[in-house]
Every structure is written in C-alpha cells, then in structure tokens.
GROMACS .gro file of C-alpha atoms in nm:
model
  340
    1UNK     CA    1  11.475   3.839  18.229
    2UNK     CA    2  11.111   3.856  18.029
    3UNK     CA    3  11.066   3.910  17.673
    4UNK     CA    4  10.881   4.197  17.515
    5UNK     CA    5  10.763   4.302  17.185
    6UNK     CA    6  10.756   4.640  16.972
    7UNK     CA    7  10.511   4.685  16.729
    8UNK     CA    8  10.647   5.045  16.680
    9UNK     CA    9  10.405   5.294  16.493
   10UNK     CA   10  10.170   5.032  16.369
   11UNK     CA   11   9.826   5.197  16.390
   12UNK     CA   12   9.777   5.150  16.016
   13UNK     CA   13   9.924   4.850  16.005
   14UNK     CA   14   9.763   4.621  16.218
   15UNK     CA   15   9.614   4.368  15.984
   16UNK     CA   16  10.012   4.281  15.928
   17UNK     CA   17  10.136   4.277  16.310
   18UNK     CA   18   9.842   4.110  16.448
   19UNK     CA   19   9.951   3.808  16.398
   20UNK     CA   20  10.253   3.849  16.519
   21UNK     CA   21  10.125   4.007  16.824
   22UNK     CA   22   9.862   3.693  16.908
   23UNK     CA   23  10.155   3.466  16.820
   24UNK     CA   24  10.336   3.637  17.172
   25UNK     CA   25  10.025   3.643  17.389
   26UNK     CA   26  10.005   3.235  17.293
   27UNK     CA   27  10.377   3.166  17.361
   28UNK     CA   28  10.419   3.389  17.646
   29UNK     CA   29  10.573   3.667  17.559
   30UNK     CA   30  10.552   3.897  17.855
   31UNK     CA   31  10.433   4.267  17.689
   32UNK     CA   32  10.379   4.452  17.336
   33UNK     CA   33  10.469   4.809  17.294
   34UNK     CA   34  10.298   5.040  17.093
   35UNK     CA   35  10.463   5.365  16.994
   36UNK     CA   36  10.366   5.742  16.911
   37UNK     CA   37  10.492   6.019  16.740
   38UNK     CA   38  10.318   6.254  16.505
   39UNK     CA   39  10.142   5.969  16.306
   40UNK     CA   40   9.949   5.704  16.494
   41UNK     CA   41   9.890   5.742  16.877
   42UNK     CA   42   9.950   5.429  17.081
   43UNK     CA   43   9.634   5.460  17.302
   44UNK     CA   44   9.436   5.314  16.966
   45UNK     CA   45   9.641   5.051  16.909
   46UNK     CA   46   9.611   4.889  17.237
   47UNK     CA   47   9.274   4.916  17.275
   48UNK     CA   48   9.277   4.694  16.980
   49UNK     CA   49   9.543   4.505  17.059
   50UNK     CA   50   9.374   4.474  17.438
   51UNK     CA   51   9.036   4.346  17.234
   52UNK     CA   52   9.246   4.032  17.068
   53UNK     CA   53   9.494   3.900  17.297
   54UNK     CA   54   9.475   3.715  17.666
   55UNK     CA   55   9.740   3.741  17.913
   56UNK     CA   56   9.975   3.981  17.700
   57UNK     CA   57  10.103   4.320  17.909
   58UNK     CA   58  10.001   4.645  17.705
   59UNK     CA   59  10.270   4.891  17.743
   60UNK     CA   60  10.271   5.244  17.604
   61UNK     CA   61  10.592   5.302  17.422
   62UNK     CA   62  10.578   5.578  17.517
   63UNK     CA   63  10.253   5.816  17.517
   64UNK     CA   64  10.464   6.152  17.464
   65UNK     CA   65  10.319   6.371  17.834
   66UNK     CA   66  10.318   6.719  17.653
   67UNK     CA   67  10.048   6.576  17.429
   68UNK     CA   68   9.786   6.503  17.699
   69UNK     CA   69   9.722   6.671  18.049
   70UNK     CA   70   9.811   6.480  18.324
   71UNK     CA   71   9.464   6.428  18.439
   72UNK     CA   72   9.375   6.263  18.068
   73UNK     CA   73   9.672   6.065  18.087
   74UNK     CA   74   9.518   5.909  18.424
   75UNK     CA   75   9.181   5.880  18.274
   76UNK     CA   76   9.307   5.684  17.951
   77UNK     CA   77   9.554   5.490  18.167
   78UNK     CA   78   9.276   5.369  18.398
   79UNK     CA   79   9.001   5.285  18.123
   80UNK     CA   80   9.251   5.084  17.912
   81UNK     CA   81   9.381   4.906  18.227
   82UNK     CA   82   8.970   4.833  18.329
   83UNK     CA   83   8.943   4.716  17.961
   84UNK     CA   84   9.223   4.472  17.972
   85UNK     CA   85   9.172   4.343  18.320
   86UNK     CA   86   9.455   4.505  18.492
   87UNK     CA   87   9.760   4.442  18.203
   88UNK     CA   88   9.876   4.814  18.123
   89UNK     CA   89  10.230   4.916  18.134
   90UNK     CA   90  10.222   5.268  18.133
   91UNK     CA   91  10.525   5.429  17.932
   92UNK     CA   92  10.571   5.837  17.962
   93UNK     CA   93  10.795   6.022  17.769
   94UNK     CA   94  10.859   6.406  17.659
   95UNK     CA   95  10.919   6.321  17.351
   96UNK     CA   96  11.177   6.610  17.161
   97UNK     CA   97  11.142   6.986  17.120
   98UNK     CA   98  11.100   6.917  16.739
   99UNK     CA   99  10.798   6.739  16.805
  100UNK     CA  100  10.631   6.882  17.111
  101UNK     CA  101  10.685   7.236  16.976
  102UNK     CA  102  10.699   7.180  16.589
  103UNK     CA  103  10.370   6.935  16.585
  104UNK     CA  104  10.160   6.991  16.935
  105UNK     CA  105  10.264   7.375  16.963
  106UNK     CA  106  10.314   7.397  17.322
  107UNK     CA  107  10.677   7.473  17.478
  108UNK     CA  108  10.902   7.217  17.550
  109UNK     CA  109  10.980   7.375  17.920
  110UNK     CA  110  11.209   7.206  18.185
  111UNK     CA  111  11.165   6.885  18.150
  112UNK     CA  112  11.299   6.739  18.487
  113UNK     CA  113  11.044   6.984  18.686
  114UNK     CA  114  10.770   6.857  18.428
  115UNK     CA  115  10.790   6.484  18.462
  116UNK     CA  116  10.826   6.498  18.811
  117UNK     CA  117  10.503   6.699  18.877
  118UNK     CA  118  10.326   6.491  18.612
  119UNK     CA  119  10.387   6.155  18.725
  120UNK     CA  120  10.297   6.256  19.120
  121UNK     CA  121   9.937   6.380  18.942
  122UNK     CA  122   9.872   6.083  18.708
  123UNK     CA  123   9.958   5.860  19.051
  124UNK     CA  124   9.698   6.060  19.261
  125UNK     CA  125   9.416   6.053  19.008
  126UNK     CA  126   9.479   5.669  18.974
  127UNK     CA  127   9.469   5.586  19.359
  128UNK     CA  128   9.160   5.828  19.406
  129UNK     CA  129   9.237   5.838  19.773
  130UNK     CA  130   9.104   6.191  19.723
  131UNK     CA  131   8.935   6.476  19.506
  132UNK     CA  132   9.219   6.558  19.274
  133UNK     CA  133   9.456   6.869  19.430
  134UNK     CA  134   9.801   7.016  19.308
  135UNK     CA  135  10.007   7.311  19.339
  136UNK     CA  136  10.343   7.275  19.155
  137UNK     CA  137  10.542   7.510  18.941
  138UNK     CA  138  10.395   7.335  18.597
  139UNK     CA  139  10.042   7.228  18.726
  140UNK     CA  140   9.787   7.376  18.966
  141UNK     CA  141   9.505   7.181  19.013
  142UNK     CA  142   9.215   7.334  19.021
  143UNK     CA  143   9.359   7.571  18.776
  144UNK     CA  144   9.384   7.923  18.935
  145UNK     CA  145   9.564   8.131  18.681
  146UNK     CA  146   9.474   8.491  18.576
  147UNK     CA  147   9.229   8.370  18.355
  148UNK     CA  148   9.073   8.128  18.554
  149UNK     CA  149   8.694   8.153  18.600
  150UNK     CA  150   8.727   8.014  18.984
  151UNK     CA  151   8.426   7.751  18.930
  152UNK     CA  152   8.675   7.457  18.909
  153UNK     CA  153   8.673   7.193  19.180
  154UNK     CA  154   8.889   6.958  19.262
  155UNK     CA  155   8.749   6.620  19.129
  156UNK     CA  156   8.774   6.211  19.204
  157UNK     CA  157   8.745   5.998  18.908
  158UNK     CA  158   8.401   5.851  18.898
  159UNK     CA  159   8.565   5.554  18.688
  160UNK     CA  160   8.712   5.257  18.943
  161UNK     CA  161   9.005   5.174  18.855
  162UNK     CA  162   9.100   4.785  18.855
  163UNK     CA  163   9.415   4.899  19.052
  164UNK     CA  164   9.516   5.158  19.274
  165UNK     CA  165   9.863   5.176  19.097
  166UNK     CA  166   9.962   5.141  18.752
  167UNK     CA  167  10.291   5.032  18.653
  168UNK     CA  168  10.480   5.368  18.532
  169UNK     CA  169  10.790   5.345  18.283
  170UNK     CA  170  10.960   5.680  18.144
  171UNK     CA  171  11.199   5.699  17.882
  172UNK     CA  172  11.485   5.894  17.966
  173UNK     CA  173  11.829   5.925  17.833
  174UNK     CA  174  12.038   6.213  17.985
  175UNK     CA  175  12.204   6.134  18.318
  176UNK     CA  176  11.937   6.389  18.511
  177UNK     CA  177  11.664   6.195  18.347
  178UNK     CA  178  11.808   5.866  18.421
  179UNK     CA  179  11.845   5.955  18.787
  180UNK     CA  180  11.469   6.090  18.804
  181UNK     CA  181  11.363   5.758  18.647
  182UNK     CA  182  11.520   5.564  18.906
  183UNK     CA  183  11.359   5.772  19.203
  184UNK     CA  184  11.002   5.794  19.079
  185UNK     CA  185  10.934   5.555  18.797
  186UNK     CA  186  10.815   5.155  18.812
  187UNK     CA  187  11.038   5.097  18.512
  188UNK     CA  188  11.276   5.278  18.260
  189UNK     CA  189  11.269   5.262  17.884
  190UNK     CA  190  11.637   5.333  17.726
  191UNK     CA  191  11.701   5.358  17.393
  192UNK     CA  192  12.052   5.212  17.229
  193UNK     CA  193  12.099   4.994  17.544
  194UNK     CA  194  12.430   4.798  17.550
  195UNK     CA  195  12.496   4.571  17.830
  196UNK     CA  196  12.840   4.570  17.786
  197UNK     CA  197  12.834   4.951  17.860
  198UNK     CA  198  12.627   4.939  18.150
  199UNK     CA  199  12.800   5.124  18.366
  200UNK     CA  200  12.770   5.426  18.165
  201UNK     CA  201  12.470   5.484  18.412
  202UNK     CA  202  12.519   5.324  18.709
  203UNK     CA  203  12.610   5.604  18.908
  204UNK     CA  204  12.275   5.796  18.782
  205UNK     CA  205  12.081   5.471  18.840
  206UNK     CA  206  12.197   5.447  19.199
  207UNK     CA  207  12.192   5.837  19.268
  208UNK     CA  208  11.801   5.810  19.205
  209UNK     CA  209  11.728   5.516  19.393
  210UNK     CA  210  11.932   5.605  19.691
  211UNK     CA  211  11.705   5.964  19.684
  212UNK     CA  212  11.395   5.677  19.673
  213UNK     CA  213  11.558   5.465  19.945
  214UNK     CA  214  11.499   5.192  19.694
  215UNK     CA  215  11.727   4.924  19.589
  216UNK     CA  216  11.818   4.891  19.194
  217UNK     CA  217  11.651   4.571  19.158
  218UNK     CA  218  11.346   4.713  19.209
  219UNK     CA  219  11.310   4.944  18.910
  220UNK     CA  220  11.250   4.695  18.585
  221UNK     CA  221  11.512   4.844  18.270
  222UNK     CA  222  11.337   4.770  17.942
  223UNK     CA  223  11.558   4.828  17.631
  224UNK     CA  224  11.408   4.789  17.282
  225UNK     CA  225  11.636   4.602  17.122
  226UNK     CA  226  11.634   4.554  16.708
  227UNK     CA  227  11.626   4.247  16.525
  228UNK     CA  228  11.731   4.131  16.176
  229UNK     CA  229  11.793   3.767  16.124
  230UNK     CA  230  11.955   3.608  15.834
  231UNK     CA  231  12.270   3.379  15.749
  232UNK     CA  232  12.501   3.708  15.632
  233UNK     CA  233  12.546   3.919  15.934
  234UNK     CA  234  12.704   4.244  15.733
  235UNK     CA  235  12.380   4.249  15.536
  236UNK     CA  236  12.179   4.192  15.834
  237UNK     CA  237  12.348   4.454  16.011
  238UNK     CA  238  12.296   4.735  15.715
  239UNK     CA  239  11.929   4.631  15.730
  240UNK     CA  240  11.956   4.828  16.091
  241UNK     CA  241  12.239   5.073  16.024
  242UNK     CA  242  11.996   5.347  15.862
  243UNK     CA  243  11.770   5.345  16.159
  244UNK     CA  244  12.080   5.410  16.402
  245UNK     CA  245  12.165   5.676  16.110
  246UNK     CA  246  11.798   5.830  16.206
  247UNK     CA  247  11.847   5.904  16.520
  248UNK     CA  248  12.226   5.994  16.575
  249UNK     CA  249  12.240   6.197  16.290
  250UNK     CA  250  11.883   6.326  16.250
  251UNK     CA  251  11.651   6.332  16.523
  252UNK     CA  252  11.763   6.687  16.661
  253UNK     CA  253  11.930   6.967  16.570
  254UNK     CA  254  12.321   6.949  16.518
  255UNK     CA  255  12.404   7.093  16.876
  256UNK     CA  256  12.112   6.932  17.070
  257UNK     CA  257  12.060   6.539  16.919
  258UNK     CA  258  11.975   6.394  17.270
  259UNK     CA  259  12.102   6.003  17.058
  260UNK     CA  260  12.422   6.172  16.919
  261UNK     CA  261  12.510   6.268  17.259
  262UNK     CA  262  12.437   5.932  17.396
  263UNK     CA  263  12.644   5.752  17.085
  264UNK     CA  264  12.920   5.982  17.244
  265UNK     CA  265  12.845   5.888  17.564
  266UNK     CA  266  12.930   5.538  17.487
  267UNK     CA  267  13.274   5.601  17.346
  268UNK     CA  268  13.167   5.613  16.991
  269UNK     CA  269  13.219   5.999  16.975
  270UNK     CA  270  13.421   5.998  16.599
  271UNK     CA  271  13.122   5.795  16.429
  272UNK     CA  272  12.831   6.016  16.602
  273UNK     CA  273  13.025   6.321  16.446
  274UNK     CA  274  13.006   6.211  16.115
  275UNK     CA  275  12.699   6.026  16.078
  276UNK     CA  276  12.573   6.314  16.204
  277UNK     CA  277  12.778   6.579  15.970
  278UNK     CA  278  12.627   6.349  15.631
  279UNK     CA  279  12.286   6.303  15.751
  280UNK     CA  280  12.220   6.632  15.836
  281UNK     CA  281  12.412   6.726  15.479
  282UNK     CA  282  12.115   6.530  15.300
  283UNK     CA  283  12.395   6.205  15.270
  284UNK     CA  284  12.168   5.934  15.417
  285UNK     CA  285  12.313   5.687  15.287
  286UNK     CA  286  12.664   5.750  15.346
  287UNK     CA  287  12.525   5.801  15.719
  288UNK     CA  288  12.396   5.472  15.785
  289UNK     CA  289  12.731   5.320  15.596
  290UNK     CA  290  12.913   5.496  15.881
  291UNK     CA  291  12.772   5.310  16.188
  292UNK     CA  292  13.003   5.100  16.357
  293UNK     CA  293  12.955   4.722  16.315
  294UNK     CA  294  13.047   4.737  16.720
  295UNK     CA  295  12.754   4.952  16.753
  296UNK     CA  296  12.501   4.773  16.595
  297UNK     CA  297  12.599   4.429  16.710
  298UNK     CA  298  12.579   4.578  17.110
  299UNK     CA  299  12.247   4.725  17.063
  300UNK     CA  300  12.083   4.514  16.812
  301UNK     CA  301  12.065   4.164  16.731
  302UNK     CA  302  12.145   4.029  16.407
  303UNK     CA  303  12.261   3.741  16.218
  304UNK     CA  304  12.107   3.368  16.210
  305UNK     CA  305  11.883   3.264  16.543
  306UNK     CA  306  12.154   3.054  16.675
  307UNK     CA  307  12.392   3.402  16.711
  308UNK     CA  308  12.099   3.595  16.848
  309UNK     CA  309  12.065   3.313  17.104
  310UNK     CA  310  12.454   3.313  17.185
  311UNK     CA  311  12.410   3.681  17.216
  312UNK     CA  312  12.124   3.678  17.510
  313UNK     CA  313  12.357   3.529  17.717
  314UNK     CA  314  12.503   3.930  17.785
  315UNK     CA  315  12.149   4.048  17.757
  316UNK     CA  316  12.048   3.754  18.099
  317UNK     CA  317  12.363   3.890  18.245
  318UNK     CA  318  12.279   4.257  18.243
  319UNK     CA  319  12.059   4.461  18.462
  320UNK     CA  320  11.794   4.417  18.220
  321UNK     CA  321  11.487   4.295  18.382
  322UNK     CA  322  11.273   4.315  18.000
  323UNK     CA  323  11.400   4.300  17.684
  324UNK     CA  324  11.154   4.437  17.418
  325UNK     CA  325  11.226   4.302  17.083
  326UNK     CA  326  11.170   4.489  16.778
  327UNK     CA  327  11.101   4.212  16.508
  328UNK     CA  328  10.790   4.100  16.250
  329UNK     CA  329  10.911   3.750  16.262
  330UNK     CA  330  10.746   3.463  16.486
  331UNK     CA  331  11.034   3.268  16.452
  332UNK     CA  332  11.251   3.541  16.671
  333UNK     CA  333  11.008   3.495  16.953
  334UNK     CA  334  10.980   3.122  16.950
  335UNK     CA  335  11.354   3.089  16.959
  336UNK     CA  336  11.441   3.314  17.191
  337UNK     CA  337  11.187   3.240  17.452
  338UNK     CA  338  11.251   2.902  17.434
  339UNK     CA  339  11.622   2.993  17.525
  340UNK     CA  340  11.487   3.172  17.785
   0.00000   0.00000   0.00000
C-alpha cells in the first residue's frame, strides 16, 4: 500500500497547502488530489501544483465528466500529463444531479451508459491511433444531429502525448457503478471506505473484473481517508463528525442521498435516518452529534499518531492499493510513511 494526499478544494488556498504538498513530493508520498465542485476546478490547481513539485503523482479528485466534453477532458488530461512529465492520475466522476443540473445546467442522464461511452472516447483521443470516431447512444463523434452543419471531421490530436495511456480512476459508489469501475477503469475512488466492511463490494468488484477478464489486483482502490490527530479521541472524532453529517444527511435529496444509502449499506441504517431527518430539518449540529463513533473511527483516522499508526495495520490488510489522506499536518505524513 502507497500513501496519497487530498488537498480537497484548495484553489484559493494554495499559499497554505503548498507546503504541505512539497513536504509529500520530498518524503515520498506517492500522489496529491485536487478536488472540484462548483468553486475551484482541479485542472488549476495541478498545473500549479505540477509547476512546484518533482516526482509527486497529480491525480484529479475527481474532474466531474458532465462539466467538460469528452474530447476536452482528453485534451486537458494529455497537456497536464506533457507538463508534468508523465505523473497524471486521471480521476472521473459524475458528480450529483444537484450539481450537474443545479450549477452546469445540463441533464444528469443515465449515468452507467454515460461513463462508459466517455471513458472509451477520452482513451481513443489519448492513444491517437486514429482520427477521433464514435457512435454511441450519448456521443457521436463527428456530431451528426439535426442541427449539425455536416463540416465536422473526425480529428487526431496534434498535441503528443507523453503516453499512449493515462491512468483512469472513477469514483463510484452504487453497486452498478462499482462493477463498471472494475471492468473499465485503472483505479477506483470510494468514498467512506471501511476495510473492515469490505466485502460490502466484493461481489460488484469481481462481477466487473470477471466481464474485463481481469484479476482484482489489478484495479488500484484509493479511499480518501480523514485525519484529525490529537491526544482526546472524542474531540478528535467531532472535529470529523460534521463532515460525515454533510454528506449522509445533506448532499442529496431525502429519497436519493447516494452517501445515506451507502451509510445504510454498511449496516448503519438507524444513524443515516436520523442524521439525515435533522440535517435536512436545518439541525446541523444535532446531525453531526449523531454519527456513530464506529463510523468515524472505520473511515477516518483520529486520535494521537501512535493510534493512527496501530490503525494502518487494517488499512495494509485491506484491498487498498492507495490510501489518500486528507490532513494539513506534515507530521501525519512523516509518521505514517515511515510506518509504511
């Protein structure tokens, strides 16, 4: 297992996670992760990020697919790979119908269908075998719709990419979009990963890799997993509890919360429903007081270094091939790649 790191949605902040972030290139952390939602893209903030570091892996945590065509995803994928000497990770995601529709105004769709005929583009345009040709249900390229003019032509990038394939990670967290990960993707982002529940997606994992006629090992699982270290472990835990609160109880509606479900999923189904039923009733707080110190202690890691390090021994013994650490202090790093 490799160590990442997630700088999160830091394009405004980079003056204070620099440091950080030079701090892993020098000690060997393996990748940063930038993030995107409706604030700062992530395509900025590794271009910088590419600019000051060495060896360090630039992965896109995730660039959200119904925000860019295909074809622009390739062409940004390829330039900031050329621009860092071959060290992007390239993280996909669809992001959630209260973004894509609420902030980018296009429909959300079918999601399965979508990724599948986006990835297969964003690979062709990158190996440039040949001009640039697709006919699926979500993309035609060229375009020949109704009100097409009929002058497009199918195109070759006339940038080289440093490689013929880039490394392609999608987040996914319902069991279809598990399975799909493990057939077409390099590497799979989950979200609320606990490697003592692994085998809440096993059977997915191995349904999509058998379609590949791939073996497991192959695809690289890359949980971000949240830190807050300190001597008191209760307080370190509520320093984490509202962000859980976030997304099971208010990212998504009350009868679609894609994180709720998953919470559920894992066998905490009484907690989701009421974190949940107070966040979405405007009682935050009460919402974040209602996580499960189980929950947070399986997904997270808290308390003073020497419990985080007891604590990686379930993380080396999972399936996880990278785990991305979401932290601001050195100290984190040092420590736990040196248990490493």
């Amino acid at each position: 297992m490799q160590l990442g790191l997630n700088i999160g949605y830091s394009g405004a902040a980079m003056s204070a996670v620099l440091p950080l972030v030079e701090h892993a290139d020098r000690i060997g952390i393996d990748s940063v992760w930038a993030a995107e939602a409706y604030g700062s893209d992530a395509v900025t903030v590794l271009s910088y990020v590419a600019a000051r570091t060495e060896r360090i892996k630039l992965g896109s945590g995730i660039l959200q697919m119904p925000a860019r065509t295909p074809a622009n995803t390739a062409m940004t994928a390829m330039t900031l790979d050329a621009l860092s000497g071959g060290r992007l990770l390239l993280g996909l995601g669809l992001s959630g119908p209260q973004v894509v529709e609420g902030w980018h105004g296009v429909a959300y769709g079918r999601p399965l269908g979508r990724t599948r005929e986006y990835v297969e583009i964003v690979r062709k345009a990158v190996a440039r075998d040949e001009p640039l040709t697709y006919r699926g249900e979500h993309y035609r390229i060229p375009y020949d719709g109704d009100d097409a003019t009929g002058l497009g032509k199918p195109l070759k990038s006339i940038l080289h990419p440093v490689r013929s394939a880039i490394p392609i990670y999608l987040a996914a967290i319902g069991p279809k979009n598990v399975a799909l990960t493990a057939e077409i993707a390099d590497g799979w982002l989950p979200i609320f990963y606990s490697p003592e529940r692994e085998h809440i997606y096993a059977d997915y994992l191995q349904e999509g890799c058998a379609r590949a006629g791939r073996d497991p090992a192959e695809l690289d699982i890359a949980p971000t997993v949240y830190v807050a270290m300190g001597d008191d472990v209760d307080a370190c835990r509520d320093q984490l509890r509202p962000f859980f609160a976030l997304y099971i109880g208010g990212m998504g509606a009350r009868d679609r919360n894609f994180y709720a479900d998953l919470a559920r999923r894992y066998g905490f189904e009484a907690a989701a429903d009421r974190i949940q039923d107070l966040y979405l009733d405007g009682r935050k707080d009460e919402a974040a007081a209602a996580v499960p110190d189980e929950l947070v202690d399986e997904m997270a890691l808290v308390g003073p270094l020497e419990r985080m390090v007891d604590r990686l021994q379930a993380w080396k013994d999972s399936r996880v091939g990278t785990l991305v650490l979401g932290t601001h202090q050195p100290e984190v790093l040092t420590a736990l790649q040196e248990a490493l």
